[in-house]
Rosetta silent file (secondary structure, phi, psi, omega in degrees, C-alpha in Angstrom):
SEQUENCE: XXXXXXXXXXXXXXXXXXXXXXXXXXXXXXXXXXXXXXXXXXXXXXXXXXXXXXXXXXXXXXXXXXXXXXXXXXXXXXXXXXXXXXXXXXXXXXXXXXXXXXXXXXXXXXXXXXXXXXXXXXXXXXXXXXXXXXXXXXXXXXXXXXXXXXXXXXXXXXXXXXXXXXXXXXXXXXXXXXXXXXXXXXXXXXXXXXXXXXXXXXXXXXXXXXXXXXXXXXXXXXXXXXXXXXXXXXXXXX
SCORE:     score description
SCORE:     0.000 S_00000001
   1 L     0.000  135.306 -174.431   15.368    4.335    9.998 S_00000001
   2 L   -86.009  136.204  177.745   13.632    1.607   11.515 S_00000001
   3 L  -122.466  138.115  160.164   10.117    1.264   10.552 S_00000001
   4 L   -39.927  -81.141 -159.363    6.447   -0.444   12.332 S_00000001
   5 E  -100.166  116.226  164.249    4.893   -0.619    9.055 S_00000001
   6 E  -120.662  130.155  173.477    5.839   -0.616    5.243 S_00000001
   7 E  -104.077  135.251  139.355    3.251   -0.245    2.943 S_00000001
   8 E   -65.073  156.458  161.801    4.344   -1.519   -0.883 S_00000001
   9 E  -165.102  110.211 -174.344    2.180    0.177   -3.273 S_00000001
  10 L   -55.460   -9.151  173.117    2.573   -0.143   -7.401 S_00000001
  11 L  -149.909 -173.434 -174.569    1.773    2.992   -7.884 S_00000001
  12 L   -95.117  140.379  144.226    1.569    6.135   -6.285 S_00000001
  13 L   113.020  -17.139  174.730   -1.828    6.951   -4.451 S_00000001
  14 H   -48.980  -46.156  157.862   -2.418    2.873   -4.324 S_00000001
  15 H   -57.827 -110.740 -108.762   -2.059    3.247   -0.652 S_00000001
  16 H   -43.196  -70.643 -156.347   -4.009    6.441   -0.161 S_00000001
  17 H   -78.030   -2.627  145.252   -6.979    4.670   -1.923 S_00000001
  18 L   -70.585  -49.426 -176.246   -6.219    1.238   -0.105 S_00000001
  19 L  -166.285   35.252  172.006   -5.223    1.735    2.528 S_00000001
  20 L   -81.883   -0.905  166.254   -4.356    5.081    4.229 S_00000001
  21 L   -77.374  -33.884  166.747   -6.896    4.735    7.069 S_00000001
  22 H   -79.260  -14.143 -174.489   -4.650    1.844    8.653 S_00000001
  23 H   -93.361  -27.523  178.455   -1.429    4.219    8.203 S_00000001
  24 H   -73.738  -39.193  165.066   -3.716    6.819    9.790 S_00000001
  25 H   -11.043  -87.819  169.243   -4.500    4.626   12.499 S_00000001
  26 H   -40.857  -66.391  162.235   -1.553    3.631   12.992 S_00000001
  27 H   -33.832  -44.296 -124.982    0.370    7.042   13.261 S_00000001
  28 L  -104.187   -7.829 -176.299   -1.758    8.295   14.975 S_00000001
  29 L  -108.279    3.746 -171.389   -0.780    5.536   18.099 S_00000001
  30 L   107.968    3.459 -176.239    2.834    6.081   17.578 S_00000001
  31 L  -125.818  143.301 -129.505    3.891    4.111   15.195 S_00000001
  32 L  -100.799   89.288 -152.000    6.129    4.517   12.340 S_00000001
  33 E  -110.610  146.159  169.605    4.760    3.958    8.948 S_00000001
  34 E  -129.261  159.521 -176.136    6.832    4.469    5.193 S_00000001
  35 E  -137.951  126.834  175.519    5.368    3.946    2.154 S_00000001
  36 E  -113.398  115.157  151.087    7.480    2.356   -1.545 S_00000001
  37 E   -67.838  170.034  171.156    5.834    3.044   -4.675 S_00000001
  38 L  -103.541  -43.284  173.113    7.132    0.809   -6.938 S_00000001
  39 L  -126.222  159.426 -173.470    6.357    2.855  -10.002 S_00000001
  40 L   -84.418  -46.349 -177.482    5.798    6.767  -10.712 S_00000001
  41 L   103.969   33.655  178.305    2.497    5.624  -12.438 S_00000001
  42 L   -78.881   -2.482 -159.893    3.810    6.849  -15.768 S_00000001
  43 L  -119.606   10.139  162.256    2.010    5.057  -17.885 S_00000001
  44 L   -66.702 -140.362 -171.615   -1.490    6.544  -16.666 S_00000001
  45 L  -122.487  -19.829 -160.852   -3.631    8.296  -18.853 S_00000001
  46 L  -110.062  170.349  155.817   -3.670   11.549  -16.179 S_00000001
  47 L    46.920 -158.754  176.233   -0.763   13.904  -14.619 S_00000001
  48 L  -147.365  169.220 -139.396    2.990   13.025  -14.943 S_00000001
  49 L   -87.958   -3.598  175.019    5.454   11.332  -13.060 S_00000001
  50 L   -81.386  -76.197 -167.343    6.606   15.008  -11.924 S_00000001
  51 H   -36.706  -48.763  169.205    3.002   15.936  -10.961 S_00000001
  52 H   -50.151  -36.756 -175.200    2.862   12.538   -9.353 S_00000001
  53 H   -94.396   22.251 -168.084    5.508   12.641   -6.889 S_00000001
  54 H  -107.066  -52.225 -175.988    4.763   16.135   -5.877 S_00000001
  55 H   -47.953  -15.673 -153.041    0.738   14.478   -5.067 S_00000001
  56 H  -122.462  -12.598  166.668    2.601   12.015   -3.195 S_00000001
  57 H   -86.913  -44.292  174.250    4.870   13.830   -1.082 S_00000001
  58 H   -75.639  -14.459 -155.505    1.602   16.045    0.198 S_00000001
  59 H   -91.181   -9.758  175.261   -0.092   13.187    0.417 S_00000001
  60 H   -96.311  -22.468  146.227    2.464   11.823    2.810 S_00000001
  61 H   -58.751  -28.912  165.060    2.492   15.091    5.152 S_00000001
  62 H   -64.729  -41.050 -179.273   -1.245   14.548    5.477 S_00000001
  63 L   -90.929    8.351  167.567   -0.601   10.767    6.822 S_00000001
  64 L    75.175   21.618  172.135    2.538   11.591    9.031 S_00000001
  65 L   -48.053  122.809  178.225    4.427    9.564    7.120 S_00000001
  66 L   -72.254  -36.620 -179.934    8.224    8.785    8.466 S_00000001
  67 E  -135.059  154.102  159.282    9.751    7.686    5.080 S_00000001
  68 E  -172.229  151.192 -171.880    8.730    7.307    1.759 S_00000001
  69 E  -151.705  157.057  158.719   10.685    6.863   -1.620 S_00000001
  70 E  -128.866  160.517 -164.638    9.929    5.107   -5.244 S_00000001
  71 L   -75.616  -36.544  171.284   11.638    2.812   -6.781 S_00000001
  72 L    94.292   -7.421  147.491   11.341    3.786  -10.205 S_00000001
  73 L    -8.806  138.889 -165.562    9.962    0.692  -11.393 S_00000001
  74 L  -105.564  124.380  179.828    9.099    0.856  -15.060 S_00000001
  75 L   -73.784  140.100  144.292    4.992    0.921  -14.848 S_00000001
  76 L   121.975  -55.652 -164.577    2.923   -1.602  -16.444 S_00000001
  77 L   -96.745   11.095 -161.875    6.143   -3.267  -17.514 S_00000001
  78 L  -103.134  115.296 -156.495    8.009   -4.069  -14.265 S_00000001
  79 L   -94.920  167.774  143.254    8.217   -8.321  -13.145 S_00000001
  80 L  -131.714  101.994 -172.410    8.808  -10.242  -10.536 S_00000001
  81 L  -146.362  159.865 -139.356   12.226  -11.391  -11.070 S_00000001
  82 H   -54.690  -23.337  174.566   15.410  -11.613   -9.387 S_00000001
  83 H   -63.798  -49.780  175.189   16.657   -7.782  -10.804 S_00000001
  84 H   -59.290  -47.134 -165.950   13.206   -6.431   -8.932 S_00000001
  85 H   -80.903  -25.197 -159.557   13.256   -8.611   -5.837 S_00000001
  86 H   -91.666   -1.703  178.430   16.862   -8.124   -4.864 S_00000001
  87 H  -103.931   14.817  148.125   16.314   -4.312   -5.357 S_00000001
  88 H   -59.764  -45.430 -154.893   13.397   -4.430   -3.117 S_00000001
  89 H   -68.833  -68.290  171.234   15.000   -6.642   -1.069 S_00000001
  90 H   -54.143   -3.733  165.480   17.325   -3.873   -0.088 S_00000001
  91 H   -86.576  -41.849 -173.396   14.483   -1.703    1.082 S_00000001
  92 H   -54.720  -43.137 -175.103   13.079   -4.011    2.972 S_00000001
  93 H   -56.661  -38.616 -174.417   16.464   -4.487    4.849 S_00000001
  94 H   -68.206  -58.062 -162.969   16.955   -0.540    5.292 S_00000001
  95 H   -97.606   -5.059  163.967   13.642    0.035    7.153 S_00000001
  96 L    54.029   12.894  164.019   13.314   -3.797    9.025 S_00000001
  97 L   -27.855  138.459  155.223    9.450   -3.552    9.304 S_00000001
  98 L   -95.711  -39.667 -178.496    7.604   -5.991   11.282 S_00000001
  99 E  -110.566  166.410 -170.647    4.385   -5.929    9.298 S_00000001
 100 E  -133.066  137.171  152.127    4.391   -5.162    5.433 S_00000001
 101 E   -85.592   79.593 -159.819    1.313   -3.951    3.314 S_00000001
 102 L  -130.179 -170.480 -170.450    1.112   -4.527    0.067 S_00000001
 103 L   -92.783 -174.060 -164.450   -1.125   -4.665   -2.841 S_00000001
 104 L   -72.083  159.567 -155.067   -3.754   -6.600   -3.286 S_00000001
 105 L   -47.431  -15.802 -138.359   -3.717  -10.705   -4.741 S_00000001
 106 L  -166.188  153.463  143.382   -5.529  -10.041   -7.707 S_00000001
 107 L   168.176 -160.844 -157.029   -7.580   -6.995   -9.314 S_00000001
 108 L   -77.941  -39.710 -169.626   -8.536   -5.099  -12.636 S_00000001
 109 L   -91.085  142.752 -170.802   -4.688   -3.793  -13.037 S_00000001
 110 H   -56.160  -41.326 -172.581   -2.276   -6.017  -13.469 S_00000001
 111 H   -56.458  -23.120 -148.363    0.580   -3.983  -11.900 S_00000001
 112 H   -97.632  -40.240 -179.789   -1.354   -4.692   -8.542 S_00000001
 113 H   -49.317  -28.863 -150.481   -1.025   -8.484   -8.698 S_00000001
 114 H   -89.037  -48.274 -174.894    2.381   -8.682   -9.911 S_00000001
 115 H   -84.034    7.274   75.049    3.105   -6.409   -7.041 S_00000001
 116 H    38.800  -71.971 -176.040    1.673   -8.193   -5.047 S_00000001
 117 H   -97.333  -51.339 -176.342    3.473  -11.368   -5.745 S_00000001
 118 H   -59.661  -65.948 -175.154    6.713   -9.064   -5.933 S_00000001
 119 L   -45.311  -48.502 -173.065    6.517   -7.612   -1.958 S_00000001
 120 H   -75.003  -31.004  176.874    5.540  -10.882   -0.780 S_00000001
 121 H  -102.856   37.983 -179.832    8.487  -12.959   -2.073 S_00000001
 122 H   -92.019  -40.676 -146.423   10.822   -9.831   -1.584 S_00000001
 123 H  -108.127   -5.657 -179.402   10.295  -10.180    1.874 S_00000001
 124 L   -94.872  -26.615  173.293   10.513  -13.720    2.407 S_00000001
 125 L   -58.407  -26.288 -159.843   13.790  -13.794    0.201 S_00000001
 126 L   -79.387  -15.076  174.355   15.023  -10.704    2.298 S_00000001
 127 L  -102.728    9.719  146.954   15.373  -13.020    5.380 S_00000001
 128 L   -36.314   98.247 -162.368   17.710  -15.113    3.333 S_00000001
 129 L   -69.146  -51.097 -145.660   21.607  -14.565    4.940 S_00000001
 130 L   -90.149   12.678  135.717   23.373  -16.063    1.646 S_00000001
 131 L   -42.705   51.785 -159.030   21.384  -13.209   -0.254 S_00000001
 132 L   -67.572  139.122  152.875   24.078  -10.273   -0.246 S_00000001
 133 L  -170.105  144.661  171.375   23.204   -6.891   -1.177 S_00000001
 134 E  -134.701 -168.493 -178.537   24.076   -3.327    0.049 S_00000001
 135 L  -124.136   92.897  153.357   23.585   -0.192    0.952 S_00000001
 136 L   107.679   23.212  166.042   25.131    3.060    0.272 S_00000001
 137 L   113.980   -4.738 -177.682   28.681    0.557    0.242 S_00000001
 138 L  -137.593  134.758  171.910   27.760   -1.727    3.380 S_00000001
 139 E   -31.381  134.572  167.292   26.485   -5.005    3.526 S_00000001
 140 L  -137.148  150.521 -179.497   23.020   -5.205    5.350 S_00000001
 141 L   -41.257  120.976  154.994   21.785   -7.674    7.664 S_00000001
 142 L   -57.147  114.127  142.523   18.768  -10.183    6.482 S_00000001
 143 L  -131.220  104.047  172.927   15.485   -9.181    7.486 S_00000001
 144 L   -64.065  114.223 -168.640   12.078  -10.886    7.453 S_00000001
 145 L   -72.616  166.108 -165.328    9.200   -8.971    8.405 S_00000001
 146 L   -88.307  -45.250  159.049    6.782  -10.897   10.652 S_00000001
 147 E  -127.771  141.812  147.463    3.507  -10.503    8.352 S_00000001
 148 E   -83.624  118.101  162.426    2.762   -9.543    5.111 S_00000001
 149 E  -129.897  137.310  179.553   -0.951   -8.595    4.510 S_00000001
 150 E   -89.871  115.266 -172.439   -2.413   -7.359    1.325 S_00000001
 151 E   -55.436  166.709  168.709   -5.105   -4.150    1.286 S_00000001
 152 L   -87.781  117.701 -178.317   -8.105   -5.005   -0.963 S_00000001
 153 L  -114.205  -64.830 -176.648   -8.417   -2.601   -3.997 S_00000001
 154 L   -85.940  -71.644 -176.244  -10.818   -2.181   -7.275 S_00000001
 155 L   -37.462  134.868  171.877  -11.840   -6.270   -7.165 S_00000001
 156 L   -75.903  160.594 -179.012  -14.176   -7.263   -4.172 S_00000001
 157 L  -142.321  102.574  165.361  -11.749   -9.758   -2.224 S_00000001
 158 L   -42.086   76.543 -172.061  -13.803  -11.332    0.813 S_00000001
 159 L   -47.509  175.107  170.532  -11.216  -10.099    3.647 S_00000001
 160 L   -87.158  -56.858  140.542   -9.627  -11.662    6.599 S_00000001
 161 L  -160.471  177.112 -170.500  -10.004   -9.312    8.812 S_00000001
 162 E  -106.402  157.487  177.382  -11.110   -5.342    8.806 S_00000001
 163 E  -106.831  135.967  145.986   -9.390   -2.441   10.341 S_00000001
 164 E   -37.529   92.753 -160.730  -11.537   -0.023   12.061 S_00000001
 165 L  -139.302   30.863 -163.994  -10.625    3.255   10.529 S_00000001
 166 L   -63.722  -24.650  179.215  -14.117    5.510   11.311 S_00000001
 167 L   -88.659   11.293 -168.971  -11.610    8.108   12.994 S_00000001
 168 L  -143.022   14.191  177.960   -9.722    8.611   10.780 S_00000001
 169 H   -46.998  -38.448 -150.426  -12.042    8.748    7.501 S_00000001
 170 H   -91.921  -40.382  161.200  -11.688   11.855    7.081 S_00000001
 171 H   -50.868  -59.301  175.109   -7.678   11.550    6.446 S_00000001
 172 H   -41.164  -54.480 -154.515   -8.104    8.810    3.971 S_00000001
 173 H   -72.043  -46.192 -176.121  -10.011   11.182    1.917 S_00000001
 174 H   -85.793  -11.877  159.500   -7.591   13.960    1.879 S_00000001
 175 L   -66.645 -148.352  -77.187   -4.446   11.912    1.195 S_00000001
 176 L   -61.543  -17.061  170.217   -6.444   10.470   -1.663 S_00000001
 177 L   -85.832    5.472  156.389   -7.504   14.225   -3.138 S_00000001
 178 L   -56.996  -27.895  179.485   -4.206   14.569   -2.649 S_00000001
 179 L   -87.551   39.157 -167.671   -3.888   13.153   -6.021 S_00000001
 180 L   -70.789  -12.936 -158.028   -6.024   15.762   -7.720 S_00000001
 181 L   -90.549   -6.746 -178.803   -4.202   15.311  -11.341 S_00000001
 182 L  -121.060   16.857  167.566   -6.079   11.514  -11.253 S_00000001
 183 L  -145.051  169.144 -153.408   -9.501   11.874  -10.124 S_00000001
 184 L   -60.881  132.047 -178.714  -12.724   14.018  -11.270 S_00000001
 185 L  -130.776  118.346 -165.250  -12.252   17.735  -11.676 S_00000001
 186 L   -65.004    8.100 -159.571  -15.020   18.903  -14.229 S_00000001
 187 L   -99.637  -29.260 -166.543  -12.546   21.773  -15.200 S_00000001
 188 L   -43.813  118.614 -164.132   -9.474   19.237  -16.086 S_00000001
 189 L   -83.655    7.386 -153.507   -8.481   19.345  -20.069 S_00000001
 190 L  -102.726  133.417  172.568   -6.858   15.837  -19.572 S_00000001
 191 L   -45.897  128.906 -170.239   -8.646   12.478  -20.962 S_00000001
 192 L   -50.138 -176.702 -174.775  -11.183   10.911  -19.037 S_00000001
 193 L  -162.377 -168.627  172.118   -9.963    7.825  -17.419 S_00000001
 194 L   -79.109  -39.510  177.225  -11.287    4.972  -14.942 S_00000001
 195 L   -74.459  -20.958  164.482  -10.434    6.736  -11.555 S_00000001
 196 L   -77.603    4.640  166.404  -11.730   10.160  -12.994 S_00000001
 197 L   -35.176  154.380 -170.481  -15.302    9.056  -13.027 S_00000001
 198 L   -93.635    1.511 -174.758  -17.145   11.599  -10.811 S_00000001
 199 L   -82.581  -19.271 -151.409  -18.703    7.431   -9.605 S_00000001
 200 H   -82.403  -50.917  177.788  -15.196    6.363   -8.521 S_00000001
 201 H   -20.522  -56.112 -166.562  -14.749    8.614   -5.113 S_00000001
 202 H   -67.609  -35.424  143.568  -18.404    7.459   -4.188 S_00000001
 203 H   -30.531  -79.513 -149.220  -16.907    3.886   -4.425 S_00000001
 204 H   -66.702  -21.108  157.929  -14.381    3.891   -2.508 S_00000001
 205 H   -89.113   -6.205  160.857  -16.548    4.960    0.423 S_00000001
 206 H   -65.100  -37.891  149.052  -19.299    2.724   -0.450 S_00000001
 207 H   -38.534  -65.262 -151.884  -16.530    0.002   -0.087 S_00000001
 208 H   -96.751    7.941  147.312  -15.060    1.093    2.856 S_00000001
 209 H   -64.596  -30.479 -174.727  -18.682    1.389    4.352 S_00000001
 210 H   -65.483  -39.712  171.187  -19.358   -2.112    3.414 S_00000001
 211 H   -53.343  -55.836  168.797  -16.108   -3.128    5.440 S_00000001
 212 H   -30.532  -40.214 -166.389  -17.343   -0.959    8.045 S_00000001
 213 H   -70.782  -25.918 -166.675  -21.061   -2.685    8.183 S_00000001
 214 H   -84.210  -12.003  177.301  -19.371   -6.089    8.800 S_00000001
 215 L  -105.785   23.259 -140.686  -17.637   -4.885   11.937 S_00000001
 216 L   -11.446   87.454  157.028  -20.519   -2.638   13.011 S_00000001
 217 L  -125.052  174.889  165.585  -18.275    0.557   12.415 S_00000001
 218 L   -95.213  -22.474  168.007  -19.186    3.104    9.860 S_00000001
 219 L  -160.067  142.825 -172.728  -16.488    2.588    8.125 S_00000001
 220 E  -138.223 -169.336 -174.707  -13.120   -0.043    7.443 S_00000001
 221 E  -147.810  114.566 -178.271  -10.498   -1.370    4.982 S_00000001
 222 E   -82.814  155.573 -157.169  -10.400   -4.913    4.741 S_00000001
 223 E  -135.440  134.520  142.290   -6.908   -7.355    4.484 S_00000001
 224 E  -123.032  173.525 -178.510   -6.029  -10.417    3.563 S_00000001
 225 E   -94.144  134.148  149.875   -3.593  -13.062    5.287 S_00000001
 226 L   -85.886   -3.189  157.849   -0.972  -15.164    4.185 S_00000001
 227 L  -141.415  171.612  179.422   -0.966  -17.238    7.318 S_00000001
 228 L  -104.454  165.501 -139.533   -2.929  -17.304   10.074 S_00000001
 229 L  -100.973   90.856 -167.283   -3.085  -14.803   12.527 S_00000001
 230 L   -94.343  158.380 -176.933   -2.612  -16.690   16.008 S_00000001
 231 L  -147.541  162.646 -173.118   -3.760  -15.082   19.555 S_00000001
 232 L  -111.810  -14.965 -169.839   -3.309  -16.285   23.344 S_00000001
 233 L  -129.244  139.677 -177.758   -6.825  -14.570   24.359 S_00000001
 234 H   -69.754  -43.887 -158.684   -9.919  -14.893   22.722 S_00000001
 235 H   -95.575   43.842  159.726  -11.073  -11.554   23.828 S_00000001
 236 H  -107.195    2.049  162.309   -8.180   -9.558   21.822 S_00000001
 237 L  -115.966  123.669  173.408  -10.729  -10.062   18.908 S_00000001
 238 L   -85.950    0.000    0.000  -12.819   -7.794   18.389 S_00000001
């Protein structure tokens, strides 16, 4: 299956809470979005890597997802080095995106940089020819997606540019409660953590008001670039 869009994401729900307002968007116009965890997200202090993929499969019937798989990446402990990129490498070739998502440059967990760093030179390696690797016993074609851009996540990051995503607000939020075993439930017998603050939810929409304020929307999810973003018309910016 050919895909629009691939979001990367190091863990499971790392989209949802990044960037599931641009996949809602996006769906929602026709276009064909998958999402690769990298890791089950085993090493968090909440749910289990069972509980996790079950959150992550509803959370991908709420966003209309077309594909989504994980890699099995060992969290916390998983590089970027040539064993990682070339099995990446082979996702990217099975779904051919033209744009890629992944996570953001920098931030408090480490996992998000390195993955990060991993997506982006997965995908520039993946348009390599004398790279071989296959799939399911056949050879697959190099492909290089046309951009990479990285969502913003804990860490403010000054963006690039913002997505509008005020219609679709309302999605983001239930893919990310999709994810109920990692954020606050005052009943849960499970150790507090950083994302179960009953503070963190009210983040992430104070954030993605603040994107919003800069684009006068109510609310957006800010990107950054790895190259710059060329246009033929001035007024195709909005």
């Amino acid at each position: 299956m050919k895909l629009d869009i691939l979001v990367i994401a190091a863990h499971p729900d790392d989209a949802e809470l990044g960037c599931s307002g641009t996949i809602a968007a996006h769906v929602s116009k026709g276009y064909k979005v998958g999402i690769v965890d990298l890791t089950q997200g085993e090493m968090g202090t909440r749910g289990t890597p069972e509980i996790r993929l079950k959150e992550s499969a509803e959370a991908s019937r709420i966003l209309g997802l077309a594909a989504r798989e994980n890699m099995g990446f060992k969290d916390i402990f998983f590089k970027d080095d040539e064993s990682h990129q070339l099995k990446l490498i082979q996702v990217i070739r099975k779904y051919q995106p033209e744009i890629v998502l992944a996570n953001a440059i920098t931030d408090r967990h480490p996992d998000h940089g390195k993955g990060a760093s991993l997506a982006s030179n997965a995908c520039f390696m993946s348009g390599l020819r004398k790279i071989e690797t296959q799939l399911d016993g056949k050879s697959q074609d190099p492909w290089r997606p046309k951009f990479v851009y990285h969502y913003i996540q804990n860490n403010y990051i000054n963006p690039d540019f913002i997505v509008d995503i005020t219609e679709h607000w309302d999605t983001k939020v239930a893919s990310i409660m999709a994810f109920k075993s990692q954020f606050f439930d005052p009943e849960s017998k499970e150790p507090a953590s950083f994302i179960s603050s009953p503070d963190f939810l009210p983040f992430i929409e104070s954030r993605s008001r603040e994107m919003g304020h800069r684009i006068h929307t109510k609310y957006g999810e800010g990107f950054t670039i790895e190259r710059f973003i060329g246009v033929k018309d001035l007024f195709d910016l909005k």
